[in-house]
Amino acid sequence: MLATRPFYLAALITLLLLSSRPGIAWESWGGDPGGSRFSPLREITPDNVGNLVRAFEFHTGDVAARPSEVMRRTKFQATPLFVEDSLIFCSPFNEVIALDPGTGAQKWRYDPKIATNQRPANRYVCRGVTYWIDEKAPAGAACRSRIFMGTNDVRLIALDARTGIPCPGFGNGGEVRPEIGMALDWPGEFQITSPPAIGRDVVVIGSAIGDNRRVDAPSGVVRAFDARTGSMRWTFEPLKRGGIEAGHANVWAPMSVDAARGLVFLPTSSPSPDFWGGKRPGNNEHANSVVALRIETGELVWAFQTVHHDVWDYDLPAQPTLTRIDTGEGQRDVVIQPTKQGFVFVLDRDTGKPVWPVEERAVPQDGAEGERLSPTQPFPTHVPALTSQAISTDDALSLFPGPRRSSCERQFAEARNEGLFTPPSVRGTLEFPFTGGGVNWGSAAFDPVNQILYANTGRAVHLIKLIPRAEAAGFDPPPGHDFGQQKGAPFAMSRSVVMSPLGFLCNKPPWGEMVAVDLKAGKILWRSTVGTTEDLAPLGVPLPWGAPLLNGLAVTAGGLVFTGAMDAYLRAFDARSGRELWQGRLPVPGVANPMTYLWKGEQYVAIGAGGHSEAGTSIGDSVVAFRLARSGEEPSLWSRTIDRPGGRFLAASSAIVLAIVALVVASLRWRRRRRIART
């Protein structure tokens, strides 16, 4: 059926040609500069994915070399690139490491020696590096191919992609230190955590800035540099400054590039502070927007705002996906932007106009004192929301039903809750989806042949409380509560995930889902729960309830979707049905985006497995790769039994039961012998 349509036929032929090449790279953080996270590889399929075996596990050495209190401030979110016959990635401490793609042996390493005596606002994290080839440099010249990386201590570094040696002609000895433009409250308030964007010989960086600290926060200026010399090319301030007092609107998530059009696409964040906007009246353009700029000049081409006057921390966390879709009225080049609310905005790439209607709908009002909310918010009408957007006491988790309300039901009932976009309050407001999404930095993946969008989503509830300034000075946040002074505002804030006394999320599961969407039809094709509570629950109880998914996924022409989760497994799902087909054990959770590549005729799937300190998982420092078993190999019995979700718990439980039985039998025999001895 697909082959009867010229568009699908051309795409399929292209993929077949690509798959016949001796090697297929993963040259960008999102698989390609437009962030499709799609690979044409088809060696691994639903029929043989069960034959995957571990190819290698590489340790960065951080766990052994760094103090445990420092490691407890890390998030391993890097996606390796496959370029220059190497896997190249960055550690949470911005060490860049190149590995042999077949064995995992280290080829080179670069250490920028960032300080570890600070407390970065967003933890120590590096989501990835960026690859670029200088077409004007002679073949074989040093730094003709480069790796760019932004750092936690605000540097832009350029390395030779073959050796890891800093490029001497770039900035000062291979690095540029951008000017922030104001004094920081502390050294970790400002970071660069996502890979730079690059196109037409220009490298562009955003920033990650501490939330909820102050009204007069650092601005979210986007900076661009010459990819050869490091000289400044342009800056762009997303937030329109007229008549407002605010900072931020920064771009902390990865950006996308359309080199042919000469455009870079920015997913901007919310202005400061997140949960009270009385000093920034209006819609706060171009915060919370998809912004298209001329990459060579920084000139604004268009912008589309997804949240007006954000007071929910509903910034854009995901890389915009650039692709070509069949709308039913012809093919169009588009930008697909998932959001924390679970919305999917589909915009024309040249104009920023919605491909399908977006309605301005009335939303709850009566914000906190001094607040001036937008009366409406934009709602896409064609593509359904990826996750539910309403929560009530009926949705509260109740493990022990009875006549009395559970703790979760009480917490839900006592808070203000009028649905999506209920404003923060002194009473306490339920925010669902929570500020982690919906969709987060892992972004979505798009299969251009079958025209299907895939995304991981999280389902948890935040309780947001505004604290009057007079009470904020002496406020002692309970454990598990995020506290922000919001200096300069009449309210501080506290934020907590609504939890049960047993440590479970208070909303009924599933807590993490993978969703497949037919964009043309505007239809959810399937949902699948992803993950268990194995790495988070007491005693490693592996309840199949899913876990909030911050990381993304990768889809292949072989018909598979790969993803990590908050438990320690890499998973493969059938792209057509959503059925979970395989799990590969990781040393700790892989809260990172997976990638895939072809090396010497074999397809590999790799993921960073280092855990996520904010989520409370175990912490590690690994990159793990899998491939199909070779002749004479097969998955071990251990990998097919113990190394599966629940396998360890079942084995441990069985061992305990057997031990108890053995003790009881031994005790009975001892008593019997004593009775016999007495007689």
XYZ file of C-alpha atoms in Angstrom:
679
model
C 0.000 0.000 0.000
C 2.813 2.409 0.870
C 4.507 1.804 -2.469
C 1.459 3.109 -4.344
C 2.195 6.630 -3.134
C 5.139 8.414 -4.793
C 6.099 10.187 -1.561
C 6.382 6.958 0.414
C 8.033 5.128 -2.470
C 10.757 7.764 -2.814
C 11.390 7.710 0.940
C 11.529 3.919 0.980
C 14.000 3.765 -1.926
C 16.190 6.335 -0.166
C 16.195 4.292 3.019
C 17.062 1.107 1.144
C 19.998 2.818 -0.522
C 21.215 4.193 2.788
C 20.921 0.810 4.444
C 23.175 -0.755 1.815
C 26.055 1.544 2.700
C 28.996 -0.002 4.607
C 28.463 2.311 7.560
C 25.630 4.484 8.831
C 26.499 7.300 11.194
C 24.602 9.109 13.948
C 26.139 12.525 13.332
C 23.859 14.757 15.407
C 22.415 14.612 18.901
C 18.961 14.031 17.426
C 20.208 11.657 14.726
C 20.200 14.476 12.179
C 20.285 18.304 12.465
C 16.479 18.349 12.438
C 16.178 15.964 15.379
C 14.112 13.181 13.792
C 15.820 10.468 15.890
C 15.162 8.117 12.975
C 17.655 5.614 11.578
C 17.336 3.832 8.214
C 19.013 0.750 9.680
C 16.992 -2.444 9.477
C 19.330 -5.267 10.553
C 17.637 -5.479 13.964
C 13.938 -6.249 13.581
C 10.988 -7.334 15.727
C 11.728 -10.916 14.697
C 15.363 -10.988 15.864
C 15.598 -8.301 18.545
C 15.446 -11.042 21.181
C 18.914 -12.142 20.003
C 20.619 -8.931 21.089
C 23.656 -9.391 23.314
C 25.845 -6.882 25.078
C 28.674 -5.754 22.803
C 30.524 -3.718 25.433
C 30.222 -1.593 28.552
C 32.523 1.400 28.993
C 33.023 3.234 32.297
C 34.105 6.876 32.299
C 35.808 6.343 35.656
C 33.835 9.049 37.451
C 32.362 6.725 40.073
C 35.788 5.490 41.114
C 37.569 8.840 40.858
C 35.096 11.367 42.228
C 33.621 11.776 45.729
C 30.173 10.280 46.211
C 28.704 13.635 47.253
C 29.786 15.066 43.881
C 28.353 12.097 41.973
C 25.047 12.657 43.765
C 24.832 15.939 41.842
C 25.066 14.358 38.371
C 22.705 13.433 35.541
C 24.119 11.297 32.721
C 22.050 12.434 29.736
C 24.582 12.249 26.901
C 23.770 10.676 23.539
C 26.931 9.465 21.754
C 27.635 10.477 18.171
C 28.988 7.966 15.675
C 31.442 9.999 13.575
C 35.028 9.594 12.406
C 34.749 5.831 13.050
C 34.266 6.598 16.740
C 31.550 6.885 19.354
C 32.027 10.357 20.857
C 30.166 11.648 23.909
C 30.584 13.850 26.971
C 30.417 12.943 30.648
C 28.441 15.019 33.182
C 31.758 16.752 33.948
C 32.274 17.674 30.280
C 35.015 15.158 29.616
C 34.809 14.287 25.917
C 35.561 10.625 25.201
C 35.959 8.736 21.918
C 35.442 4.971 21.828
C 36.058 2.209 19.328
C 32.505 1.520 18.041
C 32.982 -2.244 18.032
C 34.806 -2.889 21.291
C 34.216 0.198 23.423
C 37.951 0.689 23.920
C 38.911 4.290 24.607
C 40.608 6.040 21.675
C 41.078 9.490 23.203
C 39.817 11.684 26.034
C 39.734 15.409 26.668
C 39.202 16.831 30.161
C 38.351 20.553 30.475
C 38.862 20.248 34.243
C 35.697 21.967 35.386
C 35.492 22.724 39.101
C 33.514 20.253 41.201
C 33.265 22.349 44.364
C 30.209 24.236 43.088
C 26.533 23.298 42.988
C 25.247 23.758 39.439
C 21.595 24.771 39.367
C 20.802 21.950 36.932
C 23.311 19.454 38.340
C 26.428 18.369 36.481
C 25.109 17.392 33.065
C 26.127 17.338 29.414
C 23.537 16.100 26.911
C 25.917 15.803 24.015
C 28.453 17.230 21.613
C 28.208 18.546 18.043
C 30.145 17.457 14.952
C 31.202 19.756 12.107
C 33.430 19.486 9.033
C 35.286 22.542 7.744
C 34.811 22.101 3.995
C 37.377 24.832 3.284
C 40.193 23.050 5.143
C 42.502 20.673 3.262
C 41.833 16.962 3.592
C 43.702 15.562 6.580
C 44.281 18.971 8.156
C 44.085 19.249 11.929
C 40.632 20.363 13.100
C 39.095 19.926 9.668
C 36.503 17.844 11.522
C 35.573 19.261 14.910
C 33.672 18.449 18.054
C 31.964 21.378 19.786
C 30.749 21.305 23.379
C 29.280 23.770 25.858
C 30.283 23.314 29.492
C 28.819 23.567 32.955
C 31.232 26.431 33.669
C 30.165 28.379 30.555
C 32.763 27.663 27.897
C 32.386 26.749 24.228
C 35.135 24.281 23.321
C 36.310 23.086 19.894
C 38.290 19.832 19.578
C 39.838 17.928 16.703
C 37.350 15.099 16.141
C 40.082 12.554 15.378
C 42.404 13.277 18.299
C 40.517 15.286 20.933
C 43.165 18.010 20.861
C 41.792 21.576 21.268
C 41.692 23.567 18.019
C 44.304 26.320 18.469
C 42.694 28.692 15.963
C 39.352 28.708 17.767
C 39.070 31.446 20.403
C 41.798 31.223 23.025
C 43.515 27.841 22.709
C 40.352 26.095 21.525
C 37.748 27.728 23.734
C 35.524 30.796 24.023
C 34.157 32.147 27.293
C 30.865 33.980 26.609
C 30.134 37.093 28.653
C 27.057 36.575 30.828
C 26.541 40.293 31.269
C 25.779 40.414 34.986
C 26.997 39.072 38.309
C 25.762 35.603 39.227
C 24.241 34.760 42.597
C 26.563 31.755 42.706
C 28.946 30.129 40.179
C 26.500 27.391 39.173
C 23.562 29.678 38.372
C 24.434 29.689 34.640
C 25.461 26.643 32.552
C 25.487 25.273 29.016
C 24.014 21.773 29.137
C 22.783 20.929 25.620
C 24.827 20.417 22.451
C 25.450 23.501 20.291
C 23.618 23.896 16.978
C 25.662 24.389 13.835
C 25.048 25.331 10.222
C 26.613 27.474 7.489
C 29.836 27.686 9.505
C 28.090 29.229 12.523
C 27.865 27.532 15.930
C 24.997 28.560 18.228
C 24.674 28.022 21.988
C 21.895 28.476 24.493
C 22.071 28.321 28.274
C 20.576 26.684 31.352
C 19.889 29.116 34.201
C 18.771 28.473 37.766
C 14.985 28.794 38.139
C 12.975 30.658 40.769
C 15.936 32.482 42.255
C 15.053 36.088 41.449
C 13.073 38.429 39.224
C 16.229 40.169 38.006
C 17.749 36.947 36.677
C 20.290 36.510 33.861
C 18.791 36.922 30.424
C 18.406 34.032 28.007
C 20.541 35.569 25.266
C 21.379 33.105 22.480
C 24.944 33.473 21.177
C 26.489 32.545 17.834
C 30.167 32.227 16.927
C 32.235 31.637 13.843
C 32.868 27.874 13.737
C 36.445 28.372 12.543
C 37.703 31.268 14.655
C 35.313 31.493 17.595
C 34.658 35.177 16.932
C 31.212 36.459 17.897
C 28.734 36.503 15.000
C 25.520 37.633 16.677
C 23.341 37.543 19.782
C 19.574 37.235 20.087
C 17.492 38.164 23.134
C 14.279 36.070 23.032
C 12.360 38.136 25.575
C 10.891 41.452 24.435
C 11.915 43.905 27.146
C 9.432 46.753 26.761
C 7.742 47.521 30.077
C 8.710 44.346 31.903
C 11.156 43.321 34.599
C 12.386 39.764 34.074
C 15.219 37.570 32.857
C 15.592 34.090 31.327
C 13.474 32.983 28.316
C 16.670 31.052 27.651
C 17.153 28.086 25.325
C 18.279 25.192 27.494
C 16.981 22.393 25.263
C 18.719 21.313 22.031
C 18.102 23.432 18.928
C 17.529 22.290 15.329
C 19.035 23.495 12.057
C 17.789 23.621 8.463
C 21.047 24.347 6.656
C 19.398 24.554 3.235
C 17.140 27.366 4.406
C 19.819 28.823 6.642
C 17.554 28.657 9.699
C 18.102 27.691 13.319
C 15.058 26.840 15.449
C 15.027 27.757 19.139
C 12.716 26.243 21.781
C 12.633 29.076 24.331
C 11.808 28.839 28.021
C 9.759 30.879 30.483
C 10.704 34.307 31.887
C 11.801 34.709 35.491
C 10.527 33.886 37.971
C 8.574 30.840 36.891
C 5.506 30.996 39.132
C 4.663 34.702 39.500
C 4.711 37.202 36.646
C 3.284 40.419 38.045
C 6.366 42.393 36.983
C 6.266 41.083 33.424
C 2.770 41.967 32.144
C 1.604 40.782 28.752
C 2.300 37.598 26.835
C 6.101 37.895 27.230
C 7.012 37.271 23.595
C 9.221 35.456 22.521
C 9.395 33.357 25.669
C 7.771 29.897 25.543
C 8.069 29.993 21.763
C 9.451 28.238 18.751
C 11.689 30.899 17.201
C 13.235 30.716 13.723
C 16.361 32.814 13.096
C 18.701 33.304 10.160
C 21.659 31.300 11.362
C 24.201 33.568 9.655
C 22.859 36.843 11.072
C 20.504 36.096 13.995
C 17.675 37.917 12.202
C 14.201 36.943 13.425
C 12.203 35.154 10.712
C 9.168 34.066 12.732
C 8.065 33.015 16.202
C 5.129 31.017 17.510
C 4.238 31.147 21.204
C 2.912 27.987 22.870
C 2.164 29.497 26.319
C 1.201 33.103 27.028
C 2.562 34.714 30.205
C 3.836 31.445 31.643
C 3.495 31.000 35.419
C 3.606 27.172 35.347
C 7.182 26.477 34.194
C 5.670 25.158 30.956
C 8.689 26.168 28.897
C 9.668 24.357 25.704
C 11.968 21.530 26.801
C 12.190 19.533 23.579
C 14.201 19.892 20.400
C 11.966 20.997 17.495
C 11.645 18.150 14.983
C 12.162 19.170 11.348
C 10.587 16.844 8.806
C 8.339 16.596 5.770
C 4.797 15.356 6.281
C 1.779 14.409 4.240
C -0.985 16.685 5.560
C -3.734 15.206 3.396
C -3.515 18.287 1.206
C 0.009 17.713 -0.023
C 3.476 17.474 1.502
C 4.840 20.290 3.660
C 8.107 20.967 5.415
C 7.204 21.435 9.056
C 8.448 21.982 12.577
C 6.956 19.588 15.145
C 7.120 20.920 18.700
C 6.050 18.711 21.631
C 5.428 20.438 24.970
C 5.363 19.729 28.672
C 1.564 19.953 28.603
C 1.580 17.035 26.158
C 0.554 19.173 23.190
C 2.007 18.717 19.703
C 2.218 21.896 17.633
C 2.852 21.372 13.909
C 4.086 24.562 12.208
C 4.961 25.473 8.647
C 8.740 25.684 8.477
C 8.850 28.841 6.350
C 6.174 30.905 8.073
C 5.597 29.449 11.555
C 1.866 29.270 10.870
C 0.057 26.242 12.318
C -0.508 23.522 9.738
C -3.764 22.622 11.486
C -5.890 25.078 13.491
C -4.801 26.194 16.956
C -7.569 27.653 19.134
C -7.268 30.256 21.857
C -9.357 28.829 24.712
C -10.334 30.409 27.994
C -8.331 29.150 30.977
C -8.702 29.539 34.770
C -8.164 33.043 36.138
C -7.926 34.685 39.591
C -4.183 34.450 39.981
C -2.177 35.507 43.012
C -2.127 39.112 44.151
C -0.491 41.338 41.554
C -0.714 38.721 38.837
C -2.071 39.510 35.362
C -2.807 36.236 33.623
C -3.554 35.689 29.972
C -7.286 34.992 29.606
C -6.633 32.359 26.933
C -4.007 29.814 25.941
C -3.321 28.077 22.590
C -4.725 24.569 22.114
C -3.952 22.454 19.012
C -7.153 21.000 17.551
C -5.992 18.302 15.125
C -3.335 16.287 16.947
C -4.641 15.032 20.312
C -2.700 15.624 23.504
C -0.117 12.934 24.151
C -1.091 12.584 27.800
C -4.056 13.306 30.059
C -4.308 16.913 31.264
C -6.842 16.675 34.112
C -6.545 15.142 37.567
C -9.113 14.614 40.325
C -9.548 12.706 43.575
C -10.895 9.826 41.481
C -7.396 9.573 39.972
C -5.658 9.372 43.349
C -3.725 6.220 44.177
C -5.294 4.280 47.033
C -3.363 1.131 47.897
C -5.625 0.287 50.871
C -9.216 1.225 49.978
C -11.464 2.043 52.892
C -14.118 4.448 54.168
C -11.567 7.164 54.980
C -9.824 9.277 52.377
C -6.282 8.253 51.579
C -3.378 10.646 51.993
C -3.295 11.139 48.221
C -7.014 11.883 48.038
C -6.659 14.457 50.827
C -3.741 16.168 49.113
C -5.673 16.347 45.850
C -8.846 17.622 47.556
C -7.123 20.352 49.579
C -5.333 22.009 46.652
C -6.695 24.364 44.027
C -7.414 22.333 40.896
C -9.380 23.703 37.965
C -7.616 21.793 35.234
C -4.809 22.744 32.876
C -3.379 26.232 33.505
C -4.807 26.601 37.033
C -2.707 29.478 38.412
C -0.294 29.000 41.343
C -1.745 29.953 44.720
C -0.969 30.416 48.404
C -3.422 27.602 49.093
C -1.431 25.275 46.846
C -2.230 24.349 43.242
C -2.118 20.965 41.544
C -0.156 21.122 38.303
C -0.790 18.245 35.920
C 1.086 17.397 33.807
C 3.873 18.337 36.205
C 6.748 20.619 35.218
C 8.689 17.595 33.957
C 6.063 16.930 31.259
C 4.348 15.604 29.206
C 7.380 15.579 26.972
C 10.745 16.725 28.310
C 14.260 17.204 26.874
C 14.297 13.719 25.316
C 12.028 15.123 22.563
C 10.081 13.099 19.989
C 11.064 10.800 17.107
C 9.518 10.719 13.639
C 9.372 7.889 11.100
C 9.291 9.667 7.689
C 8.224 6.539 5.778
C 5.177 5.642 7.838
C 4.596 9.247 8.990
C 4.346 8.287 12.660
C 5.474 10.440 15.594
C 6.716 8.685 18.751
C 7.232 10.324 22.136
C 7.896 9.381 25.736
C 5.684 11.074 28.311
C 5.650 11.453 32.074
C 2.583 11.411 34.311
C 3.102 12.933 37.735
C 1.486 15.755 39.728
C 3.217 18.784 41.202
C 1.918 20.766 44.160
C 2.896 24.418 43.671
C 2.597 26.781 46.651
C 3.228 30.500 46.736
C 4.691 31.668 50.046
C 4.061 35.313 51.036
C 7.303 37.267 51.316
C 6.836 37.861 55.056
C 6.842 34.093 55.627
C 9.574 33.199 53.169
C 12.568 34.251 55.269
C 11.909 31.619 57.902
C 10.470 28.967 55.633
C 12.061 25.554 56.098
C 11.067 23.366 53.131
C 10.173 19.785 54.048
C 12.225 16.971 52.487
C 11.465 16.533 48.827
C 10.304 20.123 48.360
C 12.012 22.478 45.923
C 12.151 25.995 47.404
C 12.724 29.164 45.395
C 13.065 32.641 46.897
C 11.823 34.453 43.766
C 13.589 37.538 45.117
C 11.968 40.749 43.932
C 8.515 39.140 43.819
C 5.928 39.274 46.639
C 5.977 35.481 46.838
C 8.552 32.745 47.200
C 7.539 29.277 46.012
C 7.713 25.621 46.930
C 7.233 22.720 44.553
C 6.906 19.035 45.303
C 5.828 15.903 43.498
C 2.638 14.693 45.220
C 3.629 11.430 46.874
C 2.015 8.811 49.081
C 3.443 7.951 52.532
C 4.913 4.787 50.967
C 6.886 6.814 48.447
C 4.713 6.162 45.378
C 3.346 8.850 43.084
C -0.099 9.897 44.247
C -1.768 9.626 40.848
C -2.775 6.215 39.564
C -0.382 4.596 37.108
C 0.806 4.379 34.427
C 3.433 7.003 35.324
C 5.346 6.802 32.059
C 4.091 5.994 28.577
C 5.369 5.794 25.015
C 2.833 7.189 22.552
C 2.567 6.728 18.770
C 0.643 9.316 16.755
C -0.579 9.383 13.168
C -0.176 13.106 12.493
C -2.113 13.127 9.232
C -5.140 11.418 10.763
C -4.779 13.233 14.083
C -5.035 9.917 15.893
C -3.260 8.178 18.764
C -2.282 4.751 17.419
C -1.165 3.179 20.667
C 0.162 3.785 24.159
C 2.560 1.515 26.011
C 3.650 1.681 29.632
C 7.416 2.057 29.910
C 9.434 1.010 32.941
C 8.869 -0.472 36.359
C 9.450 0.684 39.926
C 12.418 -1.691 40.268
C 15.111 0.962 40.721
C 12.954 3.351 42.775
C 10.684 1.291 45.063
C 11.717 -0.207 48.428
C 13.288 -3.664 48.095
C 13.337 -3.259 44.313
C 9.682 -4.227 43.920
C 9.184 -4.266 40.116
C 5.632 -2.995 39.790
C 4.845 -2.609 36.049
C 3.454 0.899 36.500
C 5.940 2.809 34.410
C 7.999 5.781 35.569
C 8.008 9.425 34.443
C 10.047 9.580 31.241
C 12.354 12.556 30.778
C 14.527 10.887 28.159
C 13.695 10.275 24.521
C 13.798 7.414 22.072
C 15.052 6.290 18.673
C 13.016 4.704 15.873
C 14.439 2.560 13.074
C 13.423 1.426 9.598
C 13.649 -2.073 11.036
C 10.343 -1.437 12.824
C 11.621 -0.849 16.365
C 11.543 1.945 18.924
C 14.310 1.923 21.547
C 14.182 3.743 24.868
C 15.705 3.830 28.315
C 13.703 4.444 31.513
C 14.021 5.065 35.244
C 14.745 1.393 35.800
C 17.974 -0.172 34.565
C 16.925 -1.489 31.143
C 17.166 -0.514 27.524
C 13.906 -1.545 25.866
C 12.724 -2.271 22.337
C 9.088 -1.847 21.277
C 7.361 -2.917 18.096
C 6.860 0.342 16.180
C 3.543 -0.812 14.708
C 1.830 -2.252 17.759
C 3.655 -0.797 20.765
C 4.309 -4.263 22.173
C 7.419 -4.477 24.355
C 9.704 -7.046 22.738
C 13.047 -6.941 24.557
C 14.886 -5.576 27.561
C 18.648 -5.267 27.897
C 20.004 -4.959 31.417
C 22.036 -1.832 32.222
C 24.278 -1.269 35.259
C 22.089 1.685 36.349
C 19.130 3.424 34.677
C 19.723 4.851 31.217
C 17.969 8.208 31.573
C 19.410 9.306 28.235
C 18.466 9.061 24.572
C 19.562 5.863 22.798
C 21.193 5.879 19.366
C 22.016 3.281 16.730
C 24.746 2.856 14.127
C 26.206 0.395 11.630
C 29.781 -0.772 12.152
C 31.446 -3.369 9.936
C 28.102 -4.674 8.762
C 26.543 -4.985 12.229
C 23.914 -2.724 13.745
C 24.572 -1.545 17.297
C 22.293 0.201 19.776
C 23.971 2.272 22.495
C 22.839 4.315 25.484
C 24.429 6.282 28.305
C 23.674 4.604 31.624
C 24.577 6.846 34.532
C 21.295 7.440 36.326
C 19.572 10.661 37.344
C 20.268 12.165 40.759
C 17.181 14.414 40.853
C 14.946 11.405 40.199
C 16.586 9.413 42.976
C 17.955 6.565 40.854
C 21.228 4.765 41.411
C 24.218 6.572 39.880
C 26.819 5.202 37.485
C 29.138 6.193 34.635
C 28.610 3.759 31.753
C 27.953 3.665 28.044
C 26.507 0.302 27.024
C 26.087 -1.079 23.484
C 24.207 -4.109 22.166
C 24.318 -5.992 18.851
C 22.866 -9.182 17.440
C 24.498 -12.422 18.535
C 27.126 -13.657 16.085
C 27.531 -17.184 14.845
C 28.158 -19.410 17.840
C 26.780 -16.800 20.263
C 23.396 -16.594 21.909
C 21.843 -14.616 24.766
C 22.745 -16.263 28.042
C 20.234 -17.938 30.317
C 21.051 -15.267 32.903
C 20.199 -12.456 30.461
C 16.938 -14.161 29.542
C 15.841 -14.696 33.148
C 17.579 -12.744 35.911
C 18.452 -9.749 33.700
C 14.815 -8.981 33.003
C 12.423 -6.643 34.847
C 11.512 -8.399 38.058
C 14.088 -11.141 37.558
C 16.291 -10.070 40.440
C 13.351 -9.500 42.751
C 11.929 -12.912 41.883
C 15.310 -14.566 42.360
C 15.896 -12.812 45.687
C 12.360 -13.582 46.874
C 12.757 -17.207 45.863
C 16.086 -17.399 47.673
C 14.534 -15.926 50.821
C 11.606 -18.342 50.660
C 13.957 -21.279 50.138
C 16.120 -20.095 53.035
C 13.077 -19.850 55.293
C 11.906 -23.291 54.206
C 15.383 -24.668 54.826
C 15.460 -23.102 58.305
C 12.015 -24.497 59.120
C 13.001 -27.973 57.899
C 16.285 -27.814 59.815
C 14.432 -26.663 62.944
C 11.912 -29.497 62.677
C 14.670 -32.055 62.197
C 16.572 -30.661 65.191
C 13.493 -30.883 67.382
C 12.818 -34.398 66.172
C 16.366 -35.444 67.020
C 16.017 -33.926 70.495
C 12.789 -35.819 71.114
C 14.427 -39.041 69.953
C 17.443 -38.356 72.164
C 15.197 -37.796 75.193
C 13.442 -41.104 74.667
